[in-house]
Short mmCIF file of C-alpha atoms in Angstrom, two decimals:
data_model
loop_
_atom_site.label_atom_id
_atom_site.label_comp_id
_atom_site.label_asym_id
_atom_site.label_seq_id
_atom_site.Cartn_x
_atom_site.Cartn_y
_atom_site.Cartn_z
CA MET A 1 15.59 -26.15 8.68
CA ARG A 2 18.85 -24.39 7.81
CA ARG A 3 19.28 -21.00 9.42
CA LEU A 4 21.21 -18.05 8.03
CA GLY A 5 24.80 -17.89 9.22
CA GLU A 6 26.13 -15.03 11.32
CA GLN A 7 28.11 -13.74 8.34
CA GLN A 8 24.88 -13.23 6.41
CA TRP A 9 23.68 -10.46 8.73
CA HIS A 10 26.07 -7.96 7.17
CA PHE A 11 23.79 -7.94 4.13
CA PHE A 12 21.01 -6.44 6.20
CA THR A 13 20.80 -2.76 7.04
CA VAL A 14 21.63 -1.68 10.54
CA ILE A 15 18.50 -1.62 12.67
CA SER A 16 18.16 1.10 15.25
CA LYS A 17 17.45 0.01 18.80
CA ARG A 18 13.79 -0.28 19.65
CA SER A 19 12.38 2.31 22.00
CA PRO A 20 11.84 0.97 25.53
CA ARG A 21 8.56 -0.50 26.70
CA ARG A 22 6.34 1.68 28.85
CA LEU A 23 7.78 2.30 32.29
CA PRO A 24 5.98 3.56 35.40
CA GLY A 25 5.51 7.28 35.06
CA PHE A 26 6.04 7.17 31.29
CA PHE A 27 2.72 8.98 30.76
CA SER A 28 2.42 12.11 32.84
CA PHE A 29 0.93 15.58 32.89
CA HIS A 30 2.57 18.09 30.61
CA SER A 31 1.98 20.73 33.29
CA LYS A 32 1.33 20.85 37.01
CA PRO A 33 -2.30 20.36 38.17
CA ASP A 34 -4.25 23.55 38.86
CA PRO A 35 -4.14 24.57 42.57
CA ILE A 36 -7.45 24.02 44.41
CA SER A 37 -8.92 26.89 46.39
CA LYS A 38 -10.61 26.30 49.76
CA GLU A 39 -14.04 27.12 48.30
CA GLN A 40 -13.47 24.74 45.40
CA GLN A 41 -12.36 21.99 47.78
CA LEU A 42 -15.56 22.39 49.78
CA LEU A 43 -17.61 22.20 46.59
CA ILE A 44 -15.81 19.04 45.41
CA ASP A 45 -16.39 17.46 48.86
CA ALA A 46 -20.09 18.35 48.76
CA ILE A 47 -20.68 16.95 45.28
CA SER A 48 -18.67 13.85 46.09
CA GLU A 49 -20.74 13.27 49.25
CA SER A 50 -23.99 13.58 47.27
CA LEU A 51 -22.75 11.07 44.72
CA GLN A 52 -21.57 8.80 47.51
CA ASN A 53 -25.08 8.96 48.99
CA ARG A 54 -26.48 8.01 45.54
CA ASP A 55 -28.53 11.20 45.16
CA ASN A 56 -30.63 11.11 42.02
CA TRP A 57 -30.34 13.62 39.16
CA ASP A 58 -33.14 15.85 40.47
CA THR A 59 -31.51 16.12 43.90
CA LEU A 60 -28.13 16.87 42.35
CA SER A 61 -29.71 19.56 40.18
CA THR A 62 -31.45 21.16 43.19
CA LYS A 63 -28.28 21.22 45.26
CA PHE A 64 -25.82 22.38 42.60
CA SER A 65 -27.88 24.36 40.10
CA SER A 66 -25.75 27.49 40.50
CA VAL A 67 -22.35 25.80 40.11
CA ASN A 68 -20.31 26.75 37.05
CA PHE A 69 -18.63 23.48 36.09
CA SER A 70 -15.27 23.93 34.39
CA ASP A 71 -13.32 21.12 32.74
CA SER A 72 -10.81 21.25 35.58
CA LEU A 73 -13.51 20.97 38.26
CA ILE A 74 -15.20 18.06 36.49
CA GLY A 75 -11.88 16.25 36.21
CA LYS A 76 -11.18 16.61 39.94
CA ILE A 77 -14.62 15.25 40.86
CA LEU A 78 -14.24 12.31 38.49
CA LEU A 79 -10.88 11.46 40.03
CA ARG A 80 -12.57 11.13 43.44
CA PHE A 81 -14.26 8.01 42.03
CA LYS A 82 -11.35 6.48 40.09
CA GLN A 83 -11.40 3.21 42.05
CA PRO A 84 -13.31 0.36 40.34
CA GLU A 85 -15.89 0.08 43.14
CA THR A 86 -16.94 3.74 42.75
CA ALA A 87 -16.57 4.09 38.97
CA LYS A 88 -20.34 3.99 38.33
CA ARG A 89 -20.75 7.17 40.41
CA ALA A 90 -18.18 8.87 38.20
CA LEU A 91 -20.28 7.85 35.19
CA THR A 92 -23.44 9.16 36.89
CA PHE A 93 -21.80 12.51 37.50
CA PHE A 94 -20.44 12.68 33.93
CA HIS A 95 -23.86 12.11 32.37
CA TRP A 96 -25.72 14.30 34.90
CA SER A 97 -23.43 17.26 34.33
CA SER A 98 -23.80 16.85 30.58
CA HIS A 99 -27.58 16.38 30.31
CA THR A 100 -29.09 18.49 33.07
CA ARG A 101 -26.63 21.37 32.82
CA ASN A 102 -26.50 21.26 29.00
CA LEU A 103 -22.73 21.06 29.34
CA ARG A 104 -20.44 20.02 26.51
CA HIS A 105 -17.61 18.13 28.12
CA GLY A 106 -14.05 18.92 27.12
CA VAL A 107 -11.73 16.23 25.85
CA SER A 108 -9.86 16.16 29.18
CA SER A 109 -13.06 15.28 31.07
CA TYR A 110 -13.78 12.56 28.55
CA ALA A 111 -10.26 11.18 28.98
CA ILE A 112 -10.50 10.91 32.79
CA ALA A 113 -13.96 9.35 32.63
CA ILE A 114 -12.75 6.82 30.05
CA HIS A 115 -9.75 5.89 32.21
CA VAL A 116 -11.98 5.37 35.27
CA LEU A 117 -14.41 3.17 33.34
CA VAL A 118 -11.72 1.05 31.68
CA LYS A 119 -9.99 0.37 34.98
CA ALA A 120 -13.34 -0.77 36.39
CA ARG A 121 -13.87 -2.97 33.31
CA LEU A 122 -17.03 -1.07 32.39
CA LEU A 123 -15.98 -1.48 28.78
CA ILE A 124 -19.34 -0.90 27.08
CA ASP A 125 -19.63 2.49 28.79
CA ALA A 126 -15.97 3.28 28.05
CA ARG A 127 -16.41 2.47 24.35
CA ALA A 128 -19.51 4.68 24.23
CA LEU A 129 -17.60 7.64 25.69
CA ILE A 130 -14.67 7.09 23.30
CA GLU A 131 -17.01 7.13 20.31
CA SER A 132 -18.88 10.16 21.66
CA SER A 133 -15.64 12.06 22.15
CA LEU A 134 -14.35 11.22 18.68
CA LEU A 135 -17.61 12.30 17.07
CA ASN A 136 -18.39 15.39 19.15
CA SER A 137 -15.10 16.94 20.22
CA SER A 138 -13.76 20.02 18.41
CA PRO A 139 -11.36 19.35 15.50
CA ASP A 140 -8.36 20.82 17.34
CA SER A 141 -8.81 18.53 20.38
CA ASP A 142 -6.83 15.31 20.61
CA LEU A 143 -8.24 12.48 22.69
CA LEU A 144 -4.96 10.53 22.52
CA ASP A 145 -2.97 13.41 24.01
CA SER A 146 -5.53 13.85 26.79
CA LEU A 147 -5.53 10.13 27.57
CA LEU A 148 -1.73 10.17 27.77
CA ASP A 149 -1.73 13.31 29.95
CA THR A 150 -4.21 11.83 32.45
CA TYR A 151 -2.97 8.22 32.36
CA ASP A 152 -0.92 8.24 35.56
CA VAL A 153 -3.19 10.45 37.65
CA SER A 154 -6.12 8.15 36.77
CA CYS A 155 -4.14 5.01 37.69
CA SER A 156 -5.34 3.61 34.38
CA THR A 157 -4.59 0.45 32.39
CA PRO A 158 -3.03 0.02 28.89
CA LEU A 159 -6.31 -1.45 27.65
CA VAL A 160 -7.59 2.11 27.24
CA PHE A 161 -5.37 2.63 24.19
CA ASP A 162 -6.54 -0.58 22.55
CA LEU A 163 -10.13 0.59 22.98
CA LEU A 164 -9.22 3.98 21.52
CA VAL A 165 -7.83 2.48 18.30
CA GLN A 166 -10.78 0.09 18.11
CA GLY A 167 -13.10 3.09 18.48
CA TYR A 168 -11.50 4.79 15.48
CA ALA A 169 -11.90 1.57 13.50
CA LYS A 170 -15.59 1.17 14.44
CA LEU A 171 -16.32 4.73 13.29
CA ARG A 172 -14.28 4.07 10.12
CA LEU A 173 -11.96 6.96 10.93
CA LEU A 174 -9.24 4.81 9.44
CA GLU A 175 -6.48 7.32 8.67
CA SER A 176 -6.84 8.88 12.13
CA GLY A 177 -6.94 5.43 13.70
CA PHE A 178 -3.76 4.43 11.89
CA ASP A 179 -2.10 7.68 12.96
CA VAL A 180 -2.95 6.93 16.62
CA PHE A 181 -1.83 3.30 16.19
CA GLN A 182 1.50 4.51 14.82
CA LYS A 183 2.01 7.17 17.50
CA LEU A 184 1.41 4.65 20.28
CA THR A 185 3.78 2.06 18.82
CA ASP A 186 6.39 4.77 18.19
CA ARG A 187 6.24 5.60 21.89
CA GLY A 188 7.08 1.99 22.70
CA PHE A 189 3.53 1.07 23.65
CA SER A 190 2.48 -2.49 22.74
CA LEU A 191 -1.08 -2.77 21.46
CA SER A 192 -2.81 -6.14 21.34
CA VAL A 193 -3.07 -8.30 18.23
CA ILE A 194 -6.86 -8.01 18.63
CA THR A 195 -6.57 -4.26 18.05
CA LEU A 196 -4.36 -4.88 15.03
CA ASN A 197 -6.89 -7.33 13.61
CA ASN A 198 -9.76 -4.93 14.28
CA LEU A 199 -8.06 -2.09 12.42
CA ILE A 200 -6.94 -4.08 9.37
CA HIS A 201 -10.30 -5.90 9.16
CA VAL A 202 -12.25 -2.64 8.90
CA ALA A 203 -9.67 -1.20 6.45
CA ALA A 204 -10.04 -4.29 4.26
CA LYS A 205 -13.86 -4.13 4.40
CA SER A 206 -13.60 -0.46 3.36
CA ASN A 207 -11.44 -1.48 0.36
CA ARG A 208 -8.46 0.40 1.80
CA ILE A 209 -6.01 -2.35 0.88
CA ASP A 210 -3.15 0.15 0.74
CA LEU A 211 -3.86 1.04 4.36
CA VAL A 212 -4.08 -2.64 5.34
CA TRP A 213 -0.47 -3.13 4.23
CA ARG A 214 0.72 0.10 5.86
CA ILE A 215 -0.77 -1.00 9.19
CA TYR A 216 0.69 -4.49 8.89
CA GLU A 217 4.12 -3.06 8.06
CA VAL A 218 4.10 -0.87 11.18
CA ALA A 219 2.98 -3.84 13.29
CA ILE A 220 5.86 -6.05 12.11
CA ASP A 221 8.34 -3.19 12.45
CA LYS A 222 7.26 -2.68 16.08
CA ARG A 223 7.27 -6.43 16.82
CA LEU A 224 3.51 -6.75 17.05
CA TYR A 225 3.28 -10.15 15.41
CA PRO A 226 0.19 -11.66 13.72
CA ASN A 227 -1.99 -14.54 14.80
CA GLU A 228 -4.07 -16.85 12.63
CA THR A 229 -6.87 -14.29 12.30
CA THR A 230 -4.42 -11.62 11.14
CA ILE A 231 -3.05 -13.90 8.44
CA GLN A 232 -6.56 -14.75 7.23
CA ILE A 233 -7.40 -11.04 6.92
CA MET A 234 -4.17 -10.42 4.99
CA ILE A 235 -4.83 -13.37 2.64
CA ASN A 236 -8.29 -11.92 1.96
CA ALA A 237 -6.64 -8.55 1.24
CA LEU A 238 -4.35 -10.23 -1.30
CA CYS A 239 -7.43 -11.78 -2.93
CA LYS A 240 -9.20 -8.41 -3.06
CA GLU A 241 -6.31 -6.73 -4.86
CA GLY A 242 -5.96 -9.71 -7.22
CA LYS A 243 -2.41 -10.51 -6.11
CA LEU A 244 -2.76 -13.88 -4.38
CA LYS A 245 -2.29 -16.05 -7.47
CA GLU A 246 0.71 -13.97 -8.53
CA ILE A 247 2.53 -14.17 -5.18
CA VAL A 248 1.76 -17.88 -4.76
CA GLY A 249 3.19 -18.55 -8.24
CA LEU A 250 6.28 -16.50 -7.45
CA LEU A 251 6.89 -18.37 -4.19
CA ASP A 252 6.47 -21.68 -6.03
CA LYS A 253 9.32 -20.57 -8.31
CA ILE A 254 11.53 -19.57 -5.36
CA HIS A 255 10.82 -22.40 -2.92
CA GLY A 256 9.82 -25.13 -5.34
CA LYS A 257 6.61 -26.01 -3.50
CA ARG A 258 3.54 -24.41 -1.95
CA CYS A 259 4.24 -22.13 1.02
CA SER A 260 2.09 -21.64 4.12
CA PRO A 261 -0.26 -18.61 4.39
CA PRO A 262 2.01 -16.76 6.90
CA VAL A 263 4.99 -17.07 4.53
CA ILE A 264 2.84 -15.86 1.62
CA VAL A 265 1.70 -12.79 3.58
CA ASN A 266 5.12 -11.89 4.98
CA THR A 267 6.91 -12.31 1.66
CA SER A 268 4.24 -10.10 0.05
CA LEU A 269 4.93 -7.40 2.62
CA VAL A 270 8.69 -7.37 2.03
CA LEU A 271 8.23 -7.42 -1.75
CA LYS A 272 5.81 -4.49 -1.62
CA VAL A 273 8.28 -2.41 0.36
CA LEU A 274 11.20 -3.32 -1.93
CA GLU A 275 9.17 -2.55 -5.05
CA GLU A 276 8.62 0.94 -3.63
CA ASN A 277 12.43 1.26 -3.52
CA ARG A 278 12.40 1.43 0.29
CA ILE A 279 15.30 -0.97 0.50
CA ASP A 280 16.43 -0.23 4.06
CA GLU A 281 12.89 -0.62 5.41
CA GLY A 282 12.45 -3.85 3.47
CA MET A 283 15.65 -5.34 4.87
CA SER A 284 14.67 -4.26 8.38
CA LEU A 285 11.33 -6.04 8.06
CA LEU A 286 13.00 -9.12 6.62
CA LYS A 287 15.35 -9.28 9.60
CA ARG A 288 12.41 -9.02 12.02
CA LEU A 289 10.61 -11.85 10.21
CA LEU A 290 13.70 -14.08 10.10
CA GLN A 291 14.27 -13.64 13.82
CA LYS A 292 10.77 -15.02 14.43
CA ASN A 293 11.16 -17.76 11.79
CA MET A 294 8.29 -16.22 9.78
CA VAL A 295 10.07 -16.41 6.40
CA LEU A 296 11.97 -19.36 4.90
CA ASP A 297 15.73 -19.00 4.43
CA THR A 298 15.69 -19.67 0.69
CA ILE A 299 13.10 -16.90 0.29
CA ALA A 300 15.13 -14.56 2.51
CA TYR A 301 18.28 -15.07 0.41
CA SER A 302 16.31 -14.48 -2.79
CA LEU A 303 14.82 -11.26 -1.41
CA VAL A 304 18.25 -9.97 -0.37
CA VAL A 305 19.57 -10.63 -3.90
CA TYR A 306 16.53 -8.84 -5.32
CA ALA A 307 17.09 -5.87 -2.99
CA ARG A 308 20.73 -5.55 -4.07
CA THR A 309 19.78 -5.63 -7.75
CA LYS A 310 17.14 -2.97 -7.09
CA GLN A 311 19.99 -0.80 -5.80
CA GLY A 312 22.02 -1.58 -8.92
CA ASP A 313 24.67 -3.27 -6.77
CA VAL A 314 25.34 -6.31 -8.95
CA VAL A 315 28.59 -7.23 -7.18
CA SER A 316 26.95 -7.45 -3.75
CA ALA A 317 23.96 -9.28 -5.24
CA ARG A 318 26.28 -11.86 -6.77
CA GLN A 319 28.06 -12.35 -3.43
CA VAL A 320 24.77 -13.09 -1.70
CA PHE A 321 23.75 -15.41 -4.55
CA ASP A 322 27.05 -17.33 -4.32
CA GLU A 323 26.67 -17.68 -0.54
CA MET A 324 23.12 -18.92 -1.08
CA LEU A 325 24.41 -21.69 -3.36
CA GLN A 326 27.30 -22.56 -1.01
CA ARG A 327 24.86 -23.05 1.87
CA GLY A 328 22.96 -25.64 -0.13
CA PHE A 329 20.03 -23.62 -1.42
CA ASP A 330 19.02 -23.98 -5.07
CA ALA A 331 19.08 -21.17 -7.59
CA ASN A 332 15.65 -20.14 -8.82
CA ALA A 333 13.96 -18.25 -11.64
CA PHE A 334 13.16 -15.24 -9.42
CA VAL A 335 16.83 -14.63 -8.58
CA TYR A 336 17.99 -15.09 -12.17
CA THR A 337 15.26 -12.73 -13.37
CA ALA A 338 16.44 -10.10 -10.88
CA PHE A 339 19.89 -10.24 -12.52
CA VAL A 340 18.42 -10.17 -16.04
CA LYS A 341 16.34 -7.12 -15.16
CA VAL A 342 19.19 -5.10 -13.65
CA TYR A 343 21.53 -5.87 -16.57
CA CYS A 344 18.80 -4.84 -19.05
CA GLU A 345 18.24 -1.59 -17.16
CA MET A 346 21.98 -0.91 -17.30
CA GLY A 347 22.02 -1.60 -21.06
CA ASP A 348 24.28 -4.64 -20.69
CA ILE A 349 22.17 -6.93 -22.86
CA ASP A 350 25.03 -9.35 -23.49
CA GLU A 351 25.41 -10.02 -19.76
CA ALA A 352 21.63 -10.42 -19.44
CA GLU A 353 21.77 -13.06 -22.18
CA ASN A 354 24.61 -14.82 -20.33
CA VAL A 355 22.35 -15.03 -17.27
CA ILE A 356 19.59 -16.53 -19.45
CA ALA A 357 22.05 -19.15 -20.71
CA GLU A 358 23.08 -19.94 -17.10
CA LEU A 359 19.41 -20.16 -16.08
CA GLU A 360 18.47 -22.58 -18.85
CA SER A 361 21.60 -24.71 -18.36
CA SER A 362 20.45 -25.15 -14.74
CA GLY A 363 17.18 -26.64 -16.00
CA ILE A 364 15.15 -23.60 -14.88
CA ASP A 365 12.50 -22.08 -17.14
CA PRO A 366 12.33 -18.30 -17.56
CA TYR A 367 8.90 -16.84 -16.83
CA GLU A 368 6.92 -13.78 -17.94
CA GLU A 369 8.93 -11.20 -16.01
CA THR A 370 12.20 -12.63 -17.38
CA PHE A 371 11.06 -12.23 -20.98
CA ASN A 372 9.43 -8.84 -20.37
CA SER A 373 12.73 -7.50 -19.02
CA LEU A 374 14.60 -8.75 -22.11
CA ILE A 375 11.97 -7.39 -24.51
CA VAL A 376 12.08 -3.90 -22.97
CA GLY A 377 15.85 -3.87 -22.46
CA CYS A 378 16.61 -4.83 -26.05
CA ALA A 379 14.06 -2.32 -27.39
CA LYS A 380 15.38 0.57 -25.29
CA PHE A 381 18.96 0.01 -26.36
CA GLY A 382 18.36 -0.25 -30.11
CA ARG A 383 18.29 -4.03 -30.48
CA GLU A 384 14.78 -4.24 -31.89
CA GLY A 385 15.38 -7.50 -33.74
CA GLU A 386 16.35 -9.26 -30.52
CA SER A 387 13.42 -7.67 -28.72
CA LEU A 388 11.07 -9.20 -31.29
CA LYS A 389 12.93 -12.52 -31.07
CA TYR A 390 12.34 -12.77 -27.32
CA CYS A 391 8.70 -11.76 -27.74
CA GLU A 392 8.20 -14.47 -30.37
CA MET A 393 10.01 -17.01 -28.18
CA MET A 394 7.80 -16.08 -25.24
CA VAL A 395 4.56 -16.52 -27.17
CA ALA A 396 5.80 -19.80 -28.68
CA ARG A 397 6.25 -21.12 -25.10
CA GLY A 398 2.67 -20.27 -24.24
CA LEU A 399 3.49 -17.12 -22.27
CA LEU A 400 2.08 -13.65 -22.90
CA PRO A 401 4.07 -10.42 -22.76
CA SER A 402 2.85 -7.70 -20.45
CA ARG A 403 1.01 -4.92 -22.27
CA TRP A 404 3.62 -2.46 -21.03
CA ALA A 405 6.52 -4.52 -22.43
CA PHE A 406 4.79 -5.07 -25.79
CA ASN A 407 3.97 -1.37 -26.12
CA GLU A 408 7.55 -0.38 -25.23
CA MET A 409 8.81 -2.68 -27.97
CA VAL A 410 6.38 -1.54 -30.68
CA GLU A 411 6.94 2.14 -29.91
CA ARG A 412 10.65 1.80 -30.72
CA LEU A 413 10.39 -0.21 -33.96
CA SER A 414 11.96 1.67 -36.88
CA LYS A 415 11.81 -0.87 -39.74
CA ILE A 416 8.56 -1.73 -41.51
CA GLU A 417 9.42 -5.46 -41.57
CA ASN A 418 9.72 -5.39 -37.79
CA VAL A 419 6.39 -3.59 -37.45
CA LYS A 420 4.83 -6.40 -39.52
CA ARG A 421 6.44 -9.01 -37.23
CA ALA A 422 5.06 -7.21 -34.18
CA ASN A 423 1.58 -7.20 -35.74
CA GLU A 424 1.80 -10.96 -36.32
CA ILE A 425 2.86 -11.48 -32.70
CA LEU A 426 -0.07 -9.34 -31.58
CA THR A 427 -2.53 -11.48 -33.57
CA LYS A 428 -1.23 -14.70 -31.94
CA SER A 429 -1.18 -13.10 -28.49
CA ILE A 430 -4.76 -11.83 -28.75
CA GLU A 431 -5.90 -15.36 -29.62
CA ARG A 432 -4.34 -16.49 -26.31
CA GLY A 433 -5.86 -13.76 -24.18
CA PHE A 434 -3.63 -10.71 -24.60
CA VAL A 435 -5.62 -7.47 -24.24
CA PRO A 436 -4.19 -4.53 -26.24
CA ASP A 437 -4.93 -0.90 -25.37
CA GLU A 438 -5.05 2.37 -27.30
CA HIS A 439 -1.25 2.73 -27.05
CA THR A 440 -0.69 -0.69 -28.63
CA TYR A 441 -2.74 0.24 -31.69
CA SER A 442 -1.41 3.81 -31.79
CA HIS A 443 2.22 2.61 -31.96
CA LEU A 444 1.38 0.07 -34.69
CA ILE A 445 -0.50 2.65 -36.76
CA GLN A 446 2.40 5.09 -36.47
CA GLY A 447 4.83 2.32 -37.44
CA PHE A 448 2.86 1.40 -40.58
CA VAL A 449 2.43 5.06 -41.54
CA LYS A 450 6.18 5.66 -41.20
CA GLY A 451 6.74 2.57 -43.36
CA ASN A 452 4.34 3.95 -46.00
CA ASP A 453 1.89 1.06 -45.53
CA ILE A 454 -1.23 3.16 -45.12
CA GLU A 455 -3.58 0.28 -45.99
CA GLN A 456 -2.31 -1.78 -43.08
CA ALA A 457 -2.55 1.30 -40.82
CA LEU A 458 -6.24 1.62 -41.77
CA LYS A 459 -6.82 -2.07 -40.99
CA ILE A 460 -5.36 -1.54 -37.53
CA PHE A 461 -7.66 1.47 -37.09
CA TYR A 462 -10.73 -0.61 -38.05
CA GLU A 463 -9.68 -3.36 -35.64
CA MET A 464 -9.30 -0.74 -32.92
CA GLU A 465 -12.83 0.50 -33.58
CA TYR A 466 -14.17 -3.07 -33.66
CA ARG A 467 -12.75 -3.66 -30.17
CA ASN A 468 -14.38 -0.46 -28.88
CA ILE A 469 -11.02 1.15 -28.14
CA SER A 470 -11.33 4.89 -28.71
CA PRO A 471 -8.56 6.32 -30.91
CA ASP A 472 -6.76 9.28 -29.35
CA PHE A 473 -5.38 12.40 -31.01
CA GLU A 474 -2.09 10.73 -31.91
CA VAL A 475 -3.86 7.94 -33.83
CA PHE A 476 -5.87 10.44 -35.90
CA ARG A 477 -2.82 12.64 -36.49
CA SER A 478 -0.70 9.73 -37.75
CA LEU A 479 -3.51 8.41 -39.94
CA ILE A 480 -4.45 11.77 -41.51
CA VAL A 481 -0.85 12.84 -42.13
CA GLY A 482 -0.16 9.40 -43.66
CA LEU A 483 -3.20 9.58 -45.93
CA CYS A 484 -2.24 13.06 -47.08
CA SER A 485 1.33 11.97 -47.84
CA CYS A 486 -0.16 9.28 -50.13
CA GLY A 487 -2.34 11.85 -51.86
CA LYS A 488 -5.58 10.53 -50.34
CA VAL A 489 -6.93 13.94 -49.39
CA GLU A 490 -10.60 12.98 -49.32
CA ALA A 491 -9.90 10.13 -46.92
CA GLY A 492 -7.86 12.54 -44.79
CA GLU A 493 -10.79 14.99 -44.70
CA LYS A 494 -13.12 12.15 -43.70
CA TYR A 495 -11.02 11.37 -40.60
CA VAL A 496 -10.81 15.06 -39.72
CA ARG A 497 -14.64 15.10 -39.63
CA ILE A 498 -14.67 11.97 -37.47
CA MET A 499 -12.14 13.64 -35.17
CA LYS A 500 -14.32 16.69 -34.70
CA LEU A 501 -17.45 14.60 -34.10
CA ARG A 502 -15.55 12.98 -31.23
CA LEU A 503 -14.57 16.38 -29.86
CA ILE A 504 -10.89 15.93 -30.71
CA GLN A 505 -9.52 19.11 -32.29
CA PRO A 506 -7.06 18.86 -35.22
CA ASN A 507 -3.83 20.82 -34.83
CA ALA A 508 -1.77 22.93 -37.23
CA GLU A 509 0.25 19.92 -38.47
CA ILE A 510 -2.93 18.18 -39.66
CA TYR A 511 -4.21 21.27 -41.51
CA GLU A 512 -0.80 21.84 -43.10
CA ALA A 513 -0.75 18.22 -44.30
CA LEU A 514 -4.21 18.68 -45.89
CA ILE A 515 -3.22 21.96 -47.56
CA LYS A 516 -0.01 20.49 -49.00
CA ALA A 517 -1.91 17.45 -50.28
CA PHE A 518 -4.52 19.69 -52.00
CA GLN A 519 -1.79 21.74 -53.62
CA LYS A 520 0.07 18.64 -54.78
CA ASN A 521 -3.10 17.16 -56.30
CA ARG A 522 -3.82 20.40 -58.23
CA GLN A 523 -0.34 20.44 -59.64
#
């Protein structure tokens, strides 16, 4: 497979150096440990000896009933049993001090106990304490900070942080879990792909698809790369949000054939970021994916062109496009559409039409987004006839305009003959599955009223009612004012009554139109 040349990298944004991986001593106390008094040392030795001798809870309670256990004291006792072979005694002490003394452990005690248990691979007990701490600790306490503070002194293992994130996921504390996930990766700490899968799986099951993509973006940015399970979860997320068919179709246009699931997922991620106008972040992610061969070169070139057009930098976009062709990659409908869209947004409709001519001369068919861009661009810049022409051409080819594009076009029509053309297009489009909304009908009604075709405006209103689309204030205003201007006062009054029955209040303009119509009729 062809790889991008060295000269191509200048099209990517500069990526800051990654923070270093965890080094010995990276996690440490924020302050010096509390000094131990002689009396306290004797007490710690006595309790430790009892635990060493496997005294039961009753014996421990008899011996140490008068002791006032502070968080600091509990932590020091737990650390006496931080080696794997003695970890169960630490757990015994933790539970005894909690149950028999009715003591609510602080987050620091939880953290040390969790470290001791994880190092001893007592993972069921460690998970239980993590969940207990997350559910029972005070809102201002932070288990992550305490785990980081006590990491070195406990001689712990990185697995503790994976279990922490998994604990958040199990309790469905998803935003907090993502926050912890992000903080750990920002510190240069590498979590396992199992933890990543756990977090995005629960987010997907909870219908937090937005969060699924945010987590996946952070993972790729921090070089935590997916496995087969990750990709399956992400494909399911695309299905849930109804985007899989769309992205597969788009990649077919770019690459010319069906792409693998990892390419589908990774392209979706970059596109999502670019569509949010986070161009630098999108290019950074694309570079990461290219370095791991997780995106095809032809797709990468197309995404860079798209990013440049999103920035309005047509010159740079054209340079990348020319390099793409020189390196043997084929032009595609997605890239051409990116150029059409940016030219339409700039108001350079002639140049957009030149791109269309170039596209079709290359034997490439424009698709829905291509036509939608032309329809909206022409409408916005006063070329309503051409806007209608492209809409008619689109429907004739078996494609449907987006509702947004159609509404933008109809809203800007100024000539009655063009409103009639738009209505004819709407009829054909509905037969093929187009679903109009209240704005579609509202714009048509206003257009017919302005063109003094009140009968056709009423027909549109009846069709709107037939389709169970509730007319809004603007529809009633246009209709009543239009009826009054034609001298049909009684019909105008009828729609005012309907308005009120639907709890929509007429305004001063409507009442003035009625009054003027009454006066005109009397004269």
